[in-house]
Amino acid sequence: MSFLYEEKASSSRFVDVLWHTVDTTDGTYLAAADACWDMIFTRMPHGSRVLLSGPSSRPTVVPYRAGNRNVGVRFTQGTYFTHVDPHSMCDRTVPLPMPDDEHFELAGRSWPVPDFDDVDALLATFDDAGLLAHDELIEAALHGDEPAASVRTVERHFTRITGRSLGQVRQIVRAREAAARLRTGEAIADVAYALGYADQSHLTRDVKRLTGYTPAESQRRDEPV
């Protein structure tokens, strides 16, 4: 791994995890499909950049450069930004306007580029401004609860917020969980059984398609999923 990585929990109810990297060399990272929104703040040796990503349904090649410092936010499943049509952001990453190296523009306002220690404060201001919302039907369906809506209504919510069906998002969530378990050294057969795959071939197909790595490669991978 050619970057230093750390992550932590967030105080925001909209956030799955906060992460921070320092790039030590030039290279590329293959980000797995995640079916959720992400935001990345990068401080480069000369300038800054802010990216907003919608739900992804396929692996994405992410370049990194020595000297860059990145702060990332992975939002929870079902969380979305209210200032745009969520469906329009599916499988898209857009750079946000930067009036200067310390500020970016979002939803017609200027915001400070945060560091790892103060990104939670920025997220709180997003919440206060009504920029973040969470779809409870999506969360309930993914947690195995019985949503208080028809199957057709649930599917409409998934299509609008994630661009994919409930079944497709479940595949993505399961493949990420499989890759994370494999990375810690669990046996392929054990992971396939624990996560309900029909067999190891089924696990291999899904993990490769949605994370970009085979199960064996995932076991040797030293990068976070």
CSV table of C-alpha atoms in Angstrom, one decimal:
chain,number,residue,atom,x,y,z
A,1,MET,CA,0.0,0.0,0.0
A,2,SER,CA,1.5,3.3,-1.1
A,3,PHE,CA,-0.5,5.5,1.3
A,4,LEU,CA,-1.0,5.8,5.0
A,5,TYR,CA,-4.6,5.1,6.0
A,6,GLU,CA,-6.7,5.7,9.1
A,7,GLU,CA,-10.4,5.8,9.8
A,8,LYS,CA,-12.8,6.7,12.6
A,9,ALA,CA,-16.5,6.9,13.4
A,10,SER,CA,-18.4,10.0,12.9
A,11,SER,CA,-20.8,11.8,15.2
A,12,SER,CA,-23.1,12.4,12.3
A,13,ARG,CA,-26.1,10.0,11.9
A,14,PHE,CA,-25.6,10.3,8.1
A,15,VAL,CA,-22.1,8.9,8.0
A,16,ASP,CA,-20.8,5.3,7.9
A,17,VAL,CA,-17.1,6.1,8.3
A,18,LEU,CA,-14.6,9.0,8.0
A,19,TRP,CA,-11.2,8.2,6.6
A,20,HIS,CA,-7.8,9.9,6.1
A,21,THR,CA,-4.9,9.1,3.8
A,22,VAL,CA,-1.5,10.5,3.1
A,23,ASP,CA,-0.2,9.4,-0.3
A,24,THR,CA,3.5,8.4,-0.1
A,25,THR,CA,3.9,7.5,-3.8
A,26,ASP,CA,2.1,7.9,-7.1
A,27,GLY,CA,-0.3,5.1,-8.0
A,28,THR,CA,-3.8,3.9,-8.4
A,29,TYR,CA,-6.4,2.5,-6.0
A,30,LEU,CA,-9.3,0.3,-7.2
A,31,ALA,CA,-12.4,1.4,-5.1
A,32,ALA,CA,-15.1,-1.2,-4.8
A,33,ALA,CA,-18.7,-0.5,-5.7
A,34,ASP,CA,-20.4,1.0,-2.6
A,35,ALA,CA,-23.9,2.1,-3.6
A,36,CYS,CA,-23.7,5.1,-1.3
A,37,TRP,CA,-22.6,8.7,-1.5
A,38,ASP,CA,-19.0,9.8,-0.8
A,39,MET,CA,-17.2,13.1,-0.4
A,40,ILE,CA,-13.4,13.5,-0.8
A,41,PHE,CA,-11.3,16.5,0.2
A,42,THR,CA,-7.8,16.6,-1.1
A,43,ARG,CA,-5.0,19.0,-0.2
A,44,MET,CA,-2.3,18.8,-2.8
A,45,PRO,CA,1.2,20.4,-2.8
A,46,HIS,CA,-0.3,23.0,-5.0
A,47,GLY,CA,-4.0,23.6,-4.4
A,48,SER,CA,-7.0,21.7,-3.1
A,49,ARG,CA,-9.8,19.6,-4.7
A,50,VAL,CA,-13.3,18.5,-3.5
A,51,LEU,CA,-15.1,15.6,-5.1
A,52,LEU,CA,-18.7,14.6,-4.6
A,53,SER,CA,-19.6,11.0,-5.6
A,54,GLY,CA,-23.0,9.4,-6.0
A,55,PRO,CA,-23.7,5.7,-5.4
A,56,SER,CA,-21.3,3.5,-7.5
A,57,SER,CA,-22.3,0.1,-8.9
A,58,ARG,CA,-18.9,-1.0,-10.2
A,59,PRO,CA,-15.2,-0.7,-9.2
A,60,THR,CA,-13.6,2.7,-9.9
A,61,VAL,CA,-9.9,3.4,-10.5
A,62,VAL,CA,-8.8,6.2,-8.3
A,63,PRO,CA,-5.3,7.8,-8.9
A,64,TYR,CA,-3.2,9.1,-6.0
A,65,ARG,CA,-0.2,11.3,-6.0
A,66,ALA,CA,2.7,11.5,-3.6
A,67,GLY,CA,2.3,14.4,-1.1
A,68,ASN,CA,-1.5,14.5,-1.3
A,69,ARG,CA,-3.5,14.4,1.9
A,70,ASN,CA,-7.1,13.2,1.6
A,71,VAL,CA,-10.1,13.3,3.9
A,72,GLY,CA,-13.0,11.1,2.9
A,73,VAL,CA,-16.6,10.7,4.0
A,74,ARG,CA,-18.6,7.5,3.2
A,75,PHE,CA,-22.2,8.2,3.9
A,76,THR,CA,-24.7,5.5,5.1
A,77,GLN,CA,-26.8,3.6,2.8
A,78,GLY,CA,-29.9,5.6,2.0
A,79,THR,CA,-28.3,9.0,2.8
A,80,TYR,CA,-28.3,11.6,0.0
A,81,PHE,CA,-27.8,15.3,-0.8
A,82,THR,CA,-31.1,17.2,-1.2
A,83,HIS,CA,-29.9,19.9,-3.5
A,84,VAL,CA,-29.7,17.5,-6.6
A,85,ASP,CA,-31.8,14.7,-7.9
A,86,PRO,CA,-30.1,11.7,-6.3
A,87,HIS,CA,-30.6,9.5,-9.4
A,88,SER,CA,-28.6,12.0,-11.5
A,89,MET,CA,-25.5,11.2,-9.4
A,90,CYS,CA,-25.5,7.4,-9.8
A,91,ASP,CA,-22.1,6.3,-10.9
A,92,ARG,CA,-20.9,9.9,-11.2
A,93,THR,CA,-18.1,11.8,-9.5
A,94,VAL,CA,-18.1,15.6,-9.9
A,95,PRO,CA,-15.4,18.1,-8.8
A,96,LEU,CA,-17.0,21.0,-6.9
A,97,PRO,CA,-16.1,24.6,-7.7
A,98,MET,CA,-13.2,26.1,-5.7
A,99,PRO,CA,-13.2,29.9,-5.3
A,100,ASP,CA,-9.8,29.4,-3.5
A,101,ASP,CA,-7.7,26.7,-2.0
A,102,GLU,CA,-9.6,26.8,1.4
A,103,HIS,CA,-13.2,26.9,0.2
A,104,PHE,CA,-15.6,25.0,-2.1
A,105,GLU,CA,-19.1,25.7,-3.4
A,106,LEU,CA,-22.0,23.4,-2.8
A,107,ALA,CA,-25.7,24.2,-3.2
A,108,GLY,CA,-25.1,27.8,-3.9
A,109,ARG,CA,-23.0,28.4,-0.7
A,110,SER,CA,-19.3,28.5,0.1
A,111,TRP,CA,-17.9,26.1,2.6
A,112,PRO,CA,-14.4,25.6,4.2
A,113,VAL,CA,-12.3,22.7,3.2
A,114,PRO,CA,-12.0,20.6,6.3
A,115,ASP,CA,-9.2,18.6,7.9
A,116,PHE,CA,-9.7,15.2,9.5
A,117,ASP,CA,-10.2,16.7,12.9
A,118,ASP,CA,-13.0,19.1,11.9
A,119,VAL,CA,-14.9,17.3,9.1
A,120,ASP,CA,-17.6,16.4,11.6
A,121,ALA,CA,-18.2,20.1,12.2
A,122,LEU,CA,-18.7,20.6,8.5
A,123,LEU,CA,-21.2,17.7,8.3
A,124,ALA,CA,-23.1,19.2,11.2
A,125,THR,CA,-23.5,22.5,9.2
A,126,PHE,CA,-24.7,20.5,6.2
A,127,ASP,CA,-27.3,18.9,8.4
A,128,ASP,CA,-28.4,22.3,9.8
A,129,ALA,CA,-28.7,23.6,6.3
A,130,GLY,CA,-31.0,20.7,5.3
A,131,LEU,CA,-28.5,19.4,2.7
A,132,LEU,CA,-28.6,15.8,4.0
A,133,ALA,CA,-31.5,13.4,4.2
A,134,HIS,CA,-31.9,9.7,4.9
A,135,ASP,CA,-34.3,7.3,3.4
A,136,GLU,CA,-35.6,5.1,6.2
A,137,LEU,CA,-37.1,2.5,3.8
A,138,ILE,CA,-33.7,1.8,2.3
A,139,GLU,CA,-32.1,1.3,5.7
A,140,ALA,CA,-34.9,-1.0,6.9
A,141,ALA,CA,-34.8,-3.1,3.8
A,142,LEU,CA,-31.0,-3.6,3.9
A,143,HIS,CA,-31.2,-4.5,7.6
A,144,GLY,CA,-33.7,-7.2,7.0
A,145,ASP,CA,-36.6,-5.3,8.6
A,146,GLU,CA,-40.1,-5.3,7.2
A,147,PRO,CA,-40.5,-1.9,5.6
A,148,ALA,CA,-43.8,-0.1,6.1
A,149,ALA,CA,-44.4,0.0,2.4
A,150,SER,CA,-45.2,-2.2,-0.6
A,151,VAL,CA,-42.4,-4.0,-2.5
A,152,ARG,CA,-43.0,-1.7,-5.5
A,153,THR,CA,-42.6,1.4,-3.3
A,154,VAL,CA,-39.4,0.1,-1.7
A,155,GLU,CA,-38.0,-0.6,-5.2
A,156,ARG,CA,-38.8,2.9,-6.3
A,157,HIS,CA,-36.9,4.3,-3.4
A,158,PHE,CA,-33.9,2.2,-4.2
A,159,THR,CA,-34.0,3.2,-7.9
A,160,ARG,CA,-34.3,6.9,-7.1
A,161,ILE,CA,-31.6,7.0,-4.4
A,162,THR,CA,-29.1,4.4,-5.5
A,163,GLY,CA,-29.8,3.9,-9.1
A,164,ARG,CA,-30.1,0.1,-8.5
A,165,SER,CA,-32.6,-2.4,-7.2
A,166,LEU,CA,-32.8,-3.7,-3.6
A,167,GLY,CA,-31.3,-7.0,-4.8
A,168,GLN,CA,-28.4,-5.3,-6.6
A,169,VAL,CA,-27.6,-3.1,-3.6
A,170,ARG,CA,-27.6,-6.2,-1.4
A,171,GLN,CA,-25.1,-7.9,-3.7
A,172,ILE,CA,-22.8,-4.9,-3.4
A,173,VAL,CA,-23.1,-4.7,0.4
A,174,ARG,CA,-22.4,-8.5,0.6
A,175,ALA,CA,-19.4,-8.4,-1.8
A,176,ARG,CA,-17.9,-5.6,0.3
A,177,GLU,CA,-18.4,-7.6,3.5
A,178,ALA,CA,-16.9,-10.7,1.9
A,179,ALA,CA,-13.8,-8.7,0.7
A,180,ALA,CA,-13.4,-7.2,4.1
A,181,ARG,CA,-13.5,-10.6,5.8
A,182,LEU,CA,-11.1,-12.1,3.3
A,183,ARG,CA,-8.7,-9.3,3.9
A,184,THR,CA,-8.5,-10.3,7.6
A,185,GLY,CA,-7.5,-13.9,6.7
A,186,GLU,CA,-10.8,-15.7,6.8
A,187,ALA,CA,-11.0,-18.8,4.5
A,188,ILE,CA,-12.8,-18.4,1.2
A,189,ALA,CA,-15.2,-21.3,2.0
A,190,ASP,CA,-16.0,-20.0,5.4
A,191,VAL,CA,-16.8,-16.5,4.1
A,192,ALA,CA,-19.0,-18.0,1.3
A,193,TYR,CA,-21.0,-20.0,3.9
A,194,ALA,CA,-21.3,-17.2,6.4
A,195,LEU,CA,-22.6,-14.7,3.9
A,196,GLY,CA,-25.0,-17.1,2.2
A,197,TYR,CA,-23.3,-17.6,-1.2
A,198,ALA,CA,-24.5,-20.7,-3.1
A,199,ASP,CA,-20.9,-21.8,-3.4
A,200,GLN,CA,-17.3,-20.5,-3.8
A,201,SER,CA,-17.8,-19.9,-7.5
A,202,HIS,CA,-20.7,-17.6,-6.7
A,203,LEU,CA,-18.6,-15.7,-4.2
A,204,THR,CA,-15.7,-15.4,-6.7
A,205,ARG,CA,-18.0,-14.0,-9.4
A,206,ASP,CA,-19.6,-11.4,-7.2
A,207,VAL,CA,-16.5,-10.3,-5.4
A,208,LYS,CA,-14.5,-9.9,-8.6
A,209,ARG,CA,-17.3,-8.1,-10.4
A,210,LEU,CA,-18.0,-5.6,-7.6
A,211,THR,CA,-14.6,-5.1,-6.0
A,212,GLY,CA,-12.3,-5.7,-8.9
A,213,TYR,CA,-10.3,-8.4,-7.0
A,214,THR,CA,-10.7,-12.2,-6.8
A,215,PRO,CA,-11.1,-13.7,-3.3
A,216,ALA,CA,-7.5,-14.9,-3.3
A,217,GLU,CA,-6.3,-11.4,-4.3
A,218,SER,CA,-8.5,-9.9,-1.6
A,219,GLN,CA,-6.8,-12.1,1.0
A,220,ARG,CA,-3.4,-10.7,0.0
A,221,ARG,CA,-4.6,-7.1,-0.4
A,222,ASP,CA,-3.1,-4.6,2.0
A,223,GLU,CA,-5.5,-1.7,1.1
A,224,PRO,CA,-8.8,-1.0,2.7
A,225,VAL,CA,-11.9,-2.1,0.9
